[in-house]
């Protein structure tokens, strides 16, 4: 049975580490937050008191950290010097393509197998083990990556070589940011027109407006019980994280010369919402801004 080191036990990593433990794997967990670590221990993980202690005997190292700077620092300063030669290193965080490729090259030069494996699906999917993984790795390493990800995964797709998983992720999340704003706008308009937003859900979820933001993450409480709209937009996918991904998409688009006007508008709206003090709320709380409930 595989030994897993799991670094980063927040909204996503907590549920993911718990799935690994539930699958019978020995999970050595570490997070800077004691509360996050305590939750992982309650879910069956073993607490490590540092990254180095967590990775020392691990077959697989999984990181689920906020952004590129944390990922680069943790791998270069804490993982490479402590992990076993040949260990499989999987970064599931959402970060920029260039950092992912730099970390991958450094990992390979240090004798490790590396894959970027960002996820789609949100906290409910993390807890249920039904995430979609988009993987950037050498083709021959995919079977080992799939085995390591299996307890957390509904589907694992190799996007291409190092960095391709992150490219897929930022394109996906730009689409998600745009679709969430569209869903919130439609609900706000429905309400103004006297149409019950719950009735609108019934219709849109069976019509051509159907999308994940409607069917799995409806920003109005009620129709999708697992959605953060039912718990005052706490937990879930923070607005600050969505803003980070939209910025990554805009930076990538500028470098690649791609035209992404809707992505740019989504970034501007999420920057406004975060600037009003809502960066810690789930990104579907954007509904309040579009319903005109917040002073701008
Ligand atoms: P989070 O902030 O809840 O969790 C990040 C965790 O990393 C925190 O517990 C933090 O204490 C820990 N951490 C930070 N620096 C550390 C370090 N140096 N060493 C050890 N632990 C450290 O974030 P999250 O929502 O779980 O997101 C994690 C990643 O997953 C992000 O890159 C995000 O973009 C991506 N993601 C999130 C969602 C979602 O729905 N929340 C969905 C898909 C992808």
mmCIF file with all atom_site columns, N, CA and C in Angstrom, residues 4 13 18 21 35 41 46 65 69 89 93 98 102 111 129 137 171 179 182 189 202 223 231 233 275 282 295:
data_model
loop_
_atom_site.group_PDB
_atom_site.id
_atom_site.type_symbol
_atom_site.label_atom_id
_atom_site.label_alt_id
_atom_site.label_comp_id
_atom_site.label_asym_id
_atom_site.label_entity_id
_atom_site.label_seq_id
_atom_site.pdbx_PDB_ins_code
_atom_site.Cartn_x
_atom_site.Cartn_y
_atom_site.Cartn_z
_atom_site.occupancy
_atom_site.B_iso_or_equiv
_atom_site.pdbx_formal_charge
_atom_site.auth_seq_id
_atom_site.auth_comp_id
_atom_site.auth_asym_id
_atom_site.auth_atom_id
_atom_site.pdbx_PDB_model_num
ATOM 1  N N  . UNK A 1 4   ? 1.611   8.138  1.428   1.00 0.00 ? 4   UNK A N  1
ATOM 2  C CA . UNK A 1 4   ? 1.380   9.434  0.786   1.00 0.00 ? 4   UNK A CA 1
ATOM 3  C C  . UNK A 1 4   ? 1.791   10.537 1.750   1.00 0.00 ? 4   UNK A C  1
ATOM 4  N N  . UNK A 1 13  ? -7.539  20.447 0.039   1.00 0.00 ? 13  UNK A N  1
ATOM 5  C CA . UNK A 1 13  ? -6.593  19.417 0.450   1.00 0.00 ? 13  UNK A CA 1
ATOM 6  C C  . UNK A 1 13  ? -7.106  18.580 1.613   1.00 0.00 ? 13  UNK A C  1
ATOM 7  N N  . UNK A 1 18  ? -8.290  13.147 3.178   1.00 0.00 ? 18  UNK A N  1
ATOM 8  C CA . UNK A 1 18  ? -9.215  12.220 3.838   1.00 0.00 ? 18  UNK A CA 1
ATOM 9  C C  . UNK A 1 18  ? -9.579  11.057 2.917   1.00 0.00 ? 18  UNK A C  1
ATOM 10 N N  . UNK A 1 21  ? -6.746  8.569  2.949   1.00 0.00 ? 21  UNK A N  1
ATOM 11 C CA . UNK A 1 21  ? -6.742  7.773  4.183   1.00 0.00 ? 21  UNK A CA 1
ATOM 12 C C  . UNK A 1 21  ? -7.868  6.741  4.150   1.00 0.00 ? 21  UNK A C  1
ATOM 13 N N  . UNK A 1 35  ? -5.295  24.013 12.860  1.00 0.00 ? 35  UNK A N  1
ATOM 14 C CA . UNK A 1 35  ? -6.703  23.595 12.754  1.00 0.00 ? 35  UNK A CA 1
ATOM 15 C C  . UNK A 1 35  ? -6.882  22.666 11.553  1.00 0.00 ? 35  UNK A C  1
ATOM 16 N N  . UNK A 1 41  ? -6.158  14.839 10.828  1.00 0.00 ? 41  UNK A N  1
ATOM 17 C CA . UNK A 1 41  ? -5.925  13.733 11.773  1.00 0.00 ? 41  UNK A CA 1
ATOM 18 C C  . UNK A 1 41  ? -7.260  13.072 12.131  1.00 0.00 ? 41  UNK A C  1
ATOM 19 N N  . UNK A 1 46  ? -1.968  10.866 9.523   1.00 0.00 ? 46  UNK A N  1
ATOM 20 C CA . UNK A 1 46  ? -0.987  11.003 10.600  1.00 0.00 ? 46  UNK A CA 1
ATOM 21 C C  . UNK A 1 46  ? -0.388  12.395 10.514  1.00 0.00 ? 46  UNK A C  1
ATOM 22 N N  . UNK A 1 65  ? -1.594  23.642 -2.460  1.00 0.00 ? 65  UNK A N  1
ATOM 23 C CA . UNK A 1 65  ? -1.209  24.915 -1.846  1.00 0.00 ? 65  UNK A CA 1
ATOM 24 C C  . UNK A 1 65  ? -1.867  26.077 -2.579  1.00 0.00 ? 65  UNK A C  1
ATOM 25 N N  . UNK A 1 69  ? 4.042   30.811 -5.780  1.00 0.00 ? 69  UNK A N  1
ATOM 26 C CA . UNK A 1 69  ? 5.173   31.052 -4.869  1.00 0.00 ? 69  UNK A CA 1
ATOM 27 C C  . UNK A 1 69  ? 5.274   30.005 -3.755  1.00 0.00 ? 69  UNK A C  1
ATOM 28 N N  . UNK A 1 89  ? 6.038   13.092 -7.401  1.00 0.00 ? 89  UNK A N  1
ATOM 29 C CA . UNK A 1 89  ? 5.626   14.382 -6.845  1.00 0.00 ? 89  UNK A CA 1
ATOM 30 C C  . UNK A 1 89  ? 4.464   14.912 -7.673  1.00 0.00 ? 89  UNK A C  1
ATOM 31 N N  . UNK A 1 93  ? -2.217  21.955 -6.908  1.00 0.00 ? 93  UNK A N  1
ATOM 32 C CA . UNK A 1 93  ? -2.597  23.363 -6.781  1.00 0.00 ? 93  UNK A CA 1
ATOM 33 C C  . UNK A 1 93  ? -2.832  23.955 -8.176  1.00 0.00 ? 93  UNK A C  1
ATOM 34 N N  . UNK A 1 98  ? 4.416   28.650 -16.249 1.00 0.00 ? 98  UNK A N  1
ATOM 35 C CA . UNK A 1 98  ? 5.887   28.777 -16.209 1.00 0.00 ? 98  UNK A CA 1
ATOM 36 C C  . UNK A 1 98  ? 6.448   28.214 -14.901 1.00 0.00 ? 98  UNK A C  1
ATOM 37 N N  . UNK A 1 102 ? 9.018   25.108 -14.423 1.00 0.00 ? 102 UNK A N  1
ATOM 38 C CA . UNK A 1 102 ? 10.300  25.284 -13.718 1.00 0.00 ? 102 UNK A CA 1
ATOM 39 C C  . UNK A 1 102 ? 10.447  24.258 -12.594 1.00 0.00 ? 102 UNK A C  1
ATOM 40 N N  . UNK A 1 111 ? 16.002  13.948 -9.587  1.00 0.00 ? 111 UNK A N  1
ATOM 41 C CA . UNK A 1 111 ? 15.774  12.510 -9.549  1.00 0.00 ? 111 UNK A CA 1
ATOM 42 C C  . UNK A 1 111 ? 14.366  12.076 -9.175  1.00 0.00 ? 111 UNK A C  1
ATOM 43 N N  . UNK A 1 129 ? -14.417 12.433 -3.391  1.00 0.00 ? 129 UNK A N  1
ATOM 44 C CA . UNK A 1 129 ? -13.458 11.702 -4.228  1.00 0.00 ? 129 UNK A CA 1
ATOM 45 C C  . UNK A 1 129 ? -13.869 11.660 -5.686  1.00 0.00 ? 129 UNK A C  1
ATOM 46 N N  . UNK A 1 137 ? 2.381   15.618 -17.714 1.00 0.00 ? 137 UNK A N  1
ATOM 47 C CA . UNK A 1 137 ? 3.483   14.716 -17.328 1.00 0.00 ? 137 UNK A CA 1
ATOM 48 C C  . UNK A 1 137 ? 3.980   13.976 -18.562 1.00 0.00 ? 137 UNK A C  1
ATOM 49 N N  . UNK A 1 171 ? -7.670  27.741 -18.434 1.00 0.00 ? 171 UNK A N  1
ATOM 50 C CA . UNK A 1 171 ? -8.701  27.925 -19.469 1.00 0.00 ? 171 UNK A CA 1
ATOM 51 C C  . UNK A 1 171 ? -10.069 27.511 -18.908 1.00 0.00 ? 171 UNK A C  1
ATOM 52 N N  . UNK A 1 179 ? -18.980 31.912 -16.667 1.00 0.00 ? 179 UNK A N  1
ATOM 53 C CA . UNK A 1 179 ? -20.299 31.264 -16.563 1.00 0.00 ? 179 UNK A CA 1
ATOM 54 C C  . UNK A 1 179 ? -20.964 31.576 -15.223 1.00 0.00 ? 179 UNK A C  1
ATOM 55 N N  . UNK A 1 182 ? -22.403 35.036 -15.552 1.00 0.00 ? 182 UNK A N  1
ATOM 56 C CA . UNK A 1 182 ? -23.596 34.939 -16.391 1.00 0.00 ? 182 UNK A CA 1
ATOM 57 C C  . UNK A 1 182 ? -24.775 34.359 -15.617 1.00 0.00 ? 182 UNK A C  1
ATOM 58 N N  . UNK A 1 189 ? -31.627 39.229 -13.012 1.00 0.00 ? 189 UNK A N  1
ATOM 59 C CA . UNK A 1 189 ? -32.638 39.725 -13.959 1.00 0.00 ? 189 UNK A CA 1
ATOM 60 C C  . UNK A 1 189 ? -33.964 39.001 -13.741 1.00 0.00 ? 189 UNK A C  1
ATOM 61 N N  . UNK A 1 202 ? -35.140 25.439 -12.121 1.00 0.00 ? 202 UNK A N  1
ATOM 62 C CA . UNK A 1 202 ? -35.787 24.262 -12.737 1.00 0.00 ? 202 UNK A CA 1
ATOM 63 C C  . UNK A 1 202 ? -35.739 24.347 -14.256 1.00 0.00 ? 202 UNK A C  1
ATOM 64 N N  . UNK A 1 223 ? -31.929 25.213 -4.440  1.00 0.00 ? 223 UNK A N  1
ATOM 65 C CA . UNK A 1 223 ? -31.994 24.135 -5.443  1.00 0.00 ? 223 UNK A CA 1
ATOM 66 C C  . UNK A 1 223 ? -30.826 23.146 -5.423  1.00 0.00 ? 223 UNK A C  1
ATOM 67 N N  . UNK A 1 231 ? -24.787 27.999 2.706   1.00 0.00 ? 231 UNK A N  1
ATOM 68 C CA . UNK A 1 231 ? -24.088 28.203 3.975   1.00 0.00 ? 231 UNK A CA 1
ATOM 69 C C  . UNK A 1 231 ? -23.419 29.569 3.980   1.00 0.00 ? 231 UNK A C  1
ATOM 70 N N  . UNK A 1 233 ? -22.219 31.325 1.769   1.00 0.00 ? 233 UNK A N  1
ATOM 71 C CA . UNK A 1 233 ? -21.054 31.457 0.887   1.00 0.00 ? 233 UNK A CA 1
ATOM 72 C C  . UNK A 1 233 ? -19.739 31.260 1.638   1.00 0.00 ? 233 UNK A C  1
ATOM 73 N N  . UNK A 1 275 ? -12.128 43.616 -3.832  1.00 0.00 ? 275 UNK A N  1
ATOM 74 C CA . UNK A 1 275 ? -11.744 44.928 -3.300  1.00 0.00 ? 275 UNK A CA 1
ATOM 75 C C  . UNK A 1 275 ? -12.775 45.488 -2.327  1.00 0.00 ? 275 UNK A C  1
ATOM 76 N N  . UNK A 1 282 ? -17.107 32.576 -0.888  1.00 0.00 ? 282 UNK A N  1
ATOM 77 C CA . UNK A 1 282 ? -17.159 31.755 -2.086  1.00 0.00 ? 282 UNK A CA 1
ATOM 78 C C  . UNK A 1 282 ? -17.451 32.640 -3.307  1.00 0.00 ? 282 UNK A C  1
ATOM 79 N N  . UNK A 1 295 ? -22.622 48.290 -1.921  1.00 0.00 ? 295 UNK A N  1
ATOM 80 C CA . UNK A 1 295 ? -22.222 49.617 -2.376  1.00 0.00 ? 295 UNK A CA 1
ATOM 81 C C  . UNK A 1 295 ? -20.893 49.477 -3.109  1.00 0.00 ? 295 UNK A C  1
#
